[in-house]
XYZ file of C-alpha atoms in Angstrom:
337
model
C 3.090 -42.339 -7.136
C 4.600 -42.290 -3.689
C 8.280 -43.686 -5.382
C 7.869 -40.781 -7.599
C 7.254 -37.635 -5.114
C 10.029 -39.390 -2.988
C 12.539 -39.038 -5.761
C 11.597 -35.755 -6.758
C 11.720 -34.678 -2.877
C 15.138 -36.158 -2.654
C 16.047 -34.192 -5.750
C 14.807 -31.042 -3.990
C 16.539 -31.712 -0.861
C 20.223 -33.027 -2.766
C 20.103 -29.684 -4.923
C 18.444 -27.072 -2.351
C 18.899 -28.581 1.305
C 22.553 -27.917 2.771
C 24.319 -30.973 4.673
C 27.372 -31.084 7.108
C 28.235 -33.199 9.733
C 26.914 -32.301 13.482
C 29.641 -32.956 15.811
C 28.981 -34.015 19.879
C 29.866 -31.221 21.504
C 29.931 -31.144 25.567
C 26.797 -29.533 27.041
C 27.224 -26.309 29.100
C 26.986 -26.447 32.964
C 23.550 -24.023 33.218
C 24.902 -22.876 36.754
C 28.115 -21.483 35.404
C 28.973 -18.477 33.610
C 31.971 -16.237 32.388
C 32.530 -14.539 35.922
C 32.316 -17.700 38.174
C 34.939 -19.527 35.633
C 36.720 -16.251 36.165
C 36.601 -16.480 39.465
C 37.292 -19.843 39.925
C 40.826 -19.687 37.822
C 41.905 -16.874 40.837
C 40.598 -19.502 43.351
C 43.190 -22.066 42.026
C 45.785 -19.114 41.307
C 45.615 -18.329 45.008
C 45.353 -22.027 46.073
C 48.188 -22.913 44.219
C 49.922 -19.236 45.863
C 49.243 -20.541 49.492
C 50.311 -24.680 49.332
C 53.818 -22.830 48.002
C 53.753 -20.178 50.623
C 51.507 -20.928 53.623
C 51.532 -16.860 54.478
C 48.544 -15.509 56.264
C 48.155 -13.082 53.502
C 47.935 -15.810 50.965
C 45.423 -17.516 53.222
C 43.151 -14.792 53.686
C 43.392 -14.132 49.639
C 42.392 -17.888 49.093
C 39.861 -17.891 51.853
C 37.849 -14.431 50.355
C 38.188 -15.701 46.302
C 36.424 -19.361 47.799
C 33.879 -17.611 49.588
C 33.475 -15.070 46.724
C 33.236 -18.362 44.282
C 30.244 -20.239 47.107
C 28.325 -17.486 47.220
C 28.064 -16.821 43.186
C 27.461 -20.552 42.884
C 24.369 -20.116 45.758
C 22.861 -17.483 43.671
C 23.363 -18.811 40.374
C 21.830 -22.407 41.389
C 18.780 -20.566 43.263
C 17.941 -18.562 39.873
C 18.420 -21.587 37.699
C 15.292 -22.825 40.034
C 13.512 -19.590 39.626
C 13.928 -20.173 35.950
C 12.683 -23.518 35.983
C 10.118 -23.072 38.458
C 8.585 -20.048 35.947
C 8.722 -22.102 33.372
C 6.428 -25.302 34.886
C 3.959 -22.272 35.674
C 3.072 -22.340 32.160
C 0.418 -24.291 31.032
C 1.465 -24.546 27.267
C 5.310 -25.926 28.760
C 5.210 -29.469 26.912
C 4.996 -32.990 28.940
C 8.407 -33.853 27.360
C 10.241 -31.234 28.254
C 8.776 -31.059 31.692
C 9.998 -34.665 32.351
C 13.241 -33.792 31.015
C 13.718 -31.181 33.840
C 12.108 -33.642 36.552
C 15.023 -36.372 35.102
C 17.615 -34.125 35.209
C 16.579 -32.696 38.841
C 16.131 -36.462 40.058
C 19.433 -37.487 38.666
C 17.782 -40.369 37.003
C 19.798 -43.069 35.099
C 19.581 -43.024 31.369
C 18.076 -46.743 29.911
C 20.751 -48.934 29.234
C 21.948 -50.240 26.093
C 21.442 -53.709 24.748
C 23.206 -56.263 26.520
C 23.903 -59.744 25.331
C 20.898 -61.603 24.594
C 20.557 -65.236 25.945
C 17.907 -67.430 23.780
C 17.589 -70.951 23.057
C 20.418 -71.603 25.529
C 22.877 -69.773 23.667
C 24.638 -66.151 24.036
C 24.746 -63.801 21.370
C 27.231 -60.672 21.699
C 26.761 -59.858 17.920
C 24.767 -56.819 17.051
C 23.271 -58.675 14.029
C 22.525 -61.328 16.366
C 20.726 -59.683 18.749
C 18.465 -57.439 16.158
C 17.401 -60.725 14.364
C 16.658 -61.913 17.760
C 14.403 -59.260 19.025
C 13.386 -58.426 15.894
C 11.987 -61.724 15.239
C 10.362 -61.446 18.752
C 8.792 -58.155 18.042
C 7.495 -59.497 15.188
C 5.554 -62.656 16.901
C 4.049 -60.206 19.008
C 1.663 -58.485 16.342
C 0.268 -61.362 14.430
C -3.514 -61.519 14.325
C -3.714 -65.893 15.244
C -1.447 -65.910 18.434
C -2.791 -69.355 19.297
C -4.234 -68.031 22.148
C -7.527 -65.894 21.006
C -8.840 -69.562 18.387
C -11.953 -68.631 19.105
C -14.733 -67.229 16.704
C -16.147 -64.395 18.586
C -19.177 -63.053 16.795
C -19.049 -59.500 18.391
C -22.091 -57.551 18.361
C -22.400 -54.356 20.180
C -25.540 -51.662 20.102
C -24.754 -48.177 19.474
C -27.137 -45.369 20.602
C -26.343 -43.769 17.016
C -27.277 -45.105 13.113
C -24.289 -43.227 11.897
C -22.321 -44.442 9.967
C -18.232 -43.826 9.862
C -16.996 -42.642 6.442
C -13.267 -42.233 5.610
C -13.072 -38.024 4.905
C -12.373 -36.817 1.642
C -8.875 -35.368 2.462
C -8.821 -31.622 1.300
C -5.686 -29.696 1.000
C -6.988 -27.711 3.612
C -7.049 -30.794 6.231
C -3.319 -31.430 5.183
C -2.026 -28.034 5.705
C -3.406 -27.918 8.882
C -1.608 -30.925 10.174
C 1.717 -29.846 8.405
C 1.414 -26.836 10.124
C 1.405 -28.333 13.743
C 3.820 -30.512 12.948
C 7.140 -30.597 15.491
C 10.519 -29.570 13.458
C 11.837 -31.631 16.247
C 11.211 -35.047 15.617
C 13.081 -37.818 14.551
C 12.993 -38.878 10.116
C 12.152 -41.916 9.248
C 13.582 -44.708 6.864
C 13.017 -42.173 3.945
C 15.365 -39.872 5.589
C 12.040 -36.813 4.789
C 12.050 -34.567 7.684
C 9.303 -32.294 9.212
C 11.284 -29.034 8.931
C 11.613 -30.188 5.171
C 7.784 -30.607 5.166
C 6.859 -27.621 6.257
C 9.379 -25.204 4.468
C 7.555 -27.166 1.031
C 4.388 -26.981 2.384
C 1.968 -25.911 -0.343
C 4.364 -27.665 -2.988
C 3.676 -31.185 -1.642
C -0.673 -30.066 -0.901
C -1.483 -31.134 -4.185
C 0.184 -34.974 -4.480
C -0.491 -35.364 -0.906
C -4.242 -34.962 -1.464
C -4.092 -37.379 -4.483
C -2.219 -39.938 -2.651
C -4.105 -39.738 0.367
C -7.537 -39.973 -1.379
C -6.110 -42.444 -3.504
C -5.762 -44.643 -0.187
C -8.325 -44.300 1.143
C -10.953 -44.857 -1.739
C -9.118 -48.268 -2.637
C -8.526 -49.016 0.818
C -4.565 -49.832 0.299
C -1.974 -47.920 2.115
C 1.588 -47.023 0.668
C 4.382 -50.100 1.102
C 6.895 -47.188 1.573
C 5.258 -45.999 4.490
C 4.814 -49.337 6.243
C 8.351 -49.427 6.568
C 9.801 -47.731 10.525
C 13.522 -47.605 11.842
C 12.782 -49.978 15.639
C 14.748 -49.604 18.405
C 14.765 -51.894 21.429
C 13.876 -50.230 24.899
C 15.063 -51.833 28.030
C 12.181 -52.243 30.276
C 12.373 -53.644 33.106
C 14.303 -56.562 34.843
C 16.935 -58.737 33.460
C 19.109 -57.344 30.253
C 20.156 -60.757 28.798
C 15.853 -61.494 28.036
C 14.529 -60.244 24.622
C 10.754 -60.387 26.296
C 12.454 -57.508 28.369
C 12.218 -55.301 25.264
C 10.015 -53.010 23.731
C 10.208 -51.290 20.627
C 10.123 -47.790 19.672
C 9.200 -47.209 16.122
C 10.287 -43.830 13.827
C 7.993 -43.887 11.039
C 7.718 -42.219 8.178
C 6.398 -38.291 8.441
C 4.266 -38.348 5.093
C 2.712 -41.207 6.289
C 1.885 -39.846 9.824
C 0.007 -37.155 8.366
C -2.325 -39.572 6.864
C -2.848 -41.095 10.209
C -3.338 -38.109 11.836
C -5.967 -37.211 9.526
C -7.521 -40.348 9.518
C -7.305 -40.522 13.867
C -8.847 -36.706 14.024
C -11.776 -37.483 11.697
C -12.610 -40.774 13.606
C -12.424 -39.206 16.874
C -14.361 -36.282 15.728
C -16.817 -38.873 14.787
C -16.606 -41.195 18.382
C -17.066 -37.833 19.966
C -19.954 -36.361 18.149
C -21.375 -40.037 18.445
C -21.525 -39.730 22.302
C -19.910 -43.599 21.682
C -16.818 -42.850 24.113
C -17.580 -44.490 27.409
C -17.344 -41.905 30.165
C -15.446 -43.919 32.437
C -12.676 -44.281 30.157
C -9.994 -41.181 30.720
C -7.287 -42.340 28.987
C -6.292 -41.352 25.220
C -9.152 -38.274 25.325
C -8.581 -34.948 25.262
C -9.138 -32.533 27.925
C -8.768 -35.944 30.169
C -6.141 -37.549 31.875
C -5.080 -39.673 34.885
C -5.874 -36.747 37.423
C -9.475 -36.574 36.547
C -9.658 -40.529 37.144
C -8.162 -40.049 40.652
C -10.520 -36.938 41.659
C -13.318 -38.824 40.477
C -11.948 -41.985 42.630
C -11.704 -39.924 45.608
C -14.679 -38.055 45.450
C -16.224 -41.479 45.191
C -14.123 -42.615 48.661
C -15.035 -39.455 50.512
C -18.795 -39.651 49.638
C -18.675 -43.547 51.041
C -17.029 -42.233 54.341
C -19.768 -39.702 54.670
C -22.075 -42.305 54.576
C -20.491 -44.946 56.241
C -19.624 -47.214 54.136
C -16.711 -49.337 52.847
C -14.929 -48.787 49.328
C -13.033 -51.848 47.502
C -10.610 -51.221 44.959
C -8.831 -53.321 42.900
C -6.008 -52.178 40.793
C -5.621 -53.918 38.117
C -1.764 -53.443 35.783
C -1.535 -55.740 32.576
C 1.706 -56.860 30.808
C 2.107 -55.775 27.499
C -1.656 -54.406 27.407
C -1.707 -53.561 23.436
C -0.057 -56.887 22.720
C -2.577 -58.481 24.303
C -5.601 -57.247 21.895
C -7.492 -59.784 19.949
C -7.368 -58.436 16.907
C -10.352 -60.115 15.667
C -12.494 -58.792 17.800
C -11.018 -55.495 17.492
C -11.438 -55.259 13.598
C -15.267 -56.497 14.309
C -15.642 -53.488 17.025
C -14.737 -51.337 13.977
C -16.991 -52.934 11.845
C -19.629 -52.294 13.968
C -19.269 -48.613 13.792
């Protein structure tokens, strides 16, 4: 079923989608415009007037065009701030693009490419090489028996709730919903099936979404298509010649997303409603974040000054967190629930 709505979508796309080629083009300076580069051709004009005849006139011409030039330069870097300054102010301004203004302000380095990868003694220079490399090492890292976790762990942990989770039955309502928040802006996957694409075929694709996804869900297997993501390997931190100094970032495919979407929004819903969140916990939950964790860490401080006593903290920062999860455990958690 899935092989069959991708070839008719590819169908729909060859036949109705246009393609061309995108060409890099150089990015604008934001703090120039038409009469600065106008007025910086009669600054060279008059520069190039005055080295051939040093003439006080042709000094004070060069002089008045350069000061002319600083001072529309001063105004139009102080209301590219202003700009960016009223933009942060508002509170819908996404995360992304407020780090890419803190990156560019900063002047911070772009990640590095892939350099050559050293393993088993050996340098590899070869792109092949170095994907099978770090590919295989990615791969290592997500196996459910790392050697490490042998133990049977017989988890058993007491709700304050009976309930029972239930996988949804997916309505076309649910799916238009998430189709409809979905950002044109992001990356395809392997099947090449963009969100703008999505979208603009929204209530064509409602109906074998909702049979797929239901499909899924009752029989408890998801697509082979849509297990399949486009990796690429993030420098992060320290030497470039280690693979272990890699992460990946995975592009999956968008149909498939929308499943998990569903599937995350109904299970939270259901954690929520549950009261089975811990409250301590401010990470991945909405209307929480980081800053609520430090308030509540320095409230905590300020009331032990008051009463005179100490506070001990211990901060606590672990490698590779998520590839550190027993997954055993993990899928007996979700039993649990």
């Amino acid at each position: 079923m899935v092989d069959f709505l991708q070839e008719t979508i590819y169908q729909e796309m060859k036949m109705n989608v246009p393609s061309f080629i995108l060409s890099n083009t150089k990015r604008k300076n934001p703090l120039t415009n038409y009469k600065i580069k106008k007025c910086n051709i009669l600054q060279k004009r008059f520069y190039k007037k005055y080295k051939e005849d040093p003439t006080d006139y042709n000094k004070i011409k060069y002089t008045n065009t350069k000061l002319q030039l600083d001072k529309m330069f001063l105004n139009a870097r102080q209301g590219y701030y202003t700009n960016i300054s009223e933009h942060l102010k508002n509170k819908n301004y996404s995360s992304k693009k407020f780090w890419n203004i803190c990156n560019k302000l900063l002047k911070r380095k772009i990640k590095p490419n892939i350099g050559d990868i050293i393993y088993n003694r050996k340098i590899y220079k070869n792109d092949k090489d170095k994907v099978r490399i770090i590919g295989d090492y990615f791969a290592e890292q997500v196996t459910t028996d790392d050697g490490i976790h042998n133990i049977n762990v017989q988890y058993k942990e007491k709700f304050i709730t009976n309930n029972k989770y239930e996988f949804p039955y997916v309505t076309k309502n649910m799916i238009d919903n998430i189709i409809k928040n979905l950002d044109i802006n992001t990356a395809n996957g392997p099947d090449n099936i963009s969100n703008k694409f999505i979208k603009e075929t929204d209530e064509s694709l409602l109906v074998p979404l909702e049979y797929i996804f239901n499909y899924s869900l009752i029989h408890g297997i998801y697509p082979d298509q849509w297990e399949i993501s486009n990796w690429t390997p993030l420098h992060k931190r320290d030497s470039l010649y280690k693979r272990e100094n890699y992460r990946p970032i995975s592009l999956c495919n968008n149909l498939g997303k929308i499943l998990d979407k569903i599937i995350f929004q109904t299970f939270y819903d259901y954690l929520e409603k549950n009261n089975l969140l811990n409250e301590n916990n401010y990470g991945f939950k909405r209307k929480s974040s980081c800053q609520h964790n430090l308030s509540m860490m320095l409230h905590t401080v300020y009331d032990n000054l008051d009463k005179n006593c100490d506070s001990l903290i211990l901060f606590l920062d672990v490698v590779k967190a998520f590839d550190k999860v027993d997954h055993n455990i993990l899928l007996q958690k979700i039993n649990c629930i």
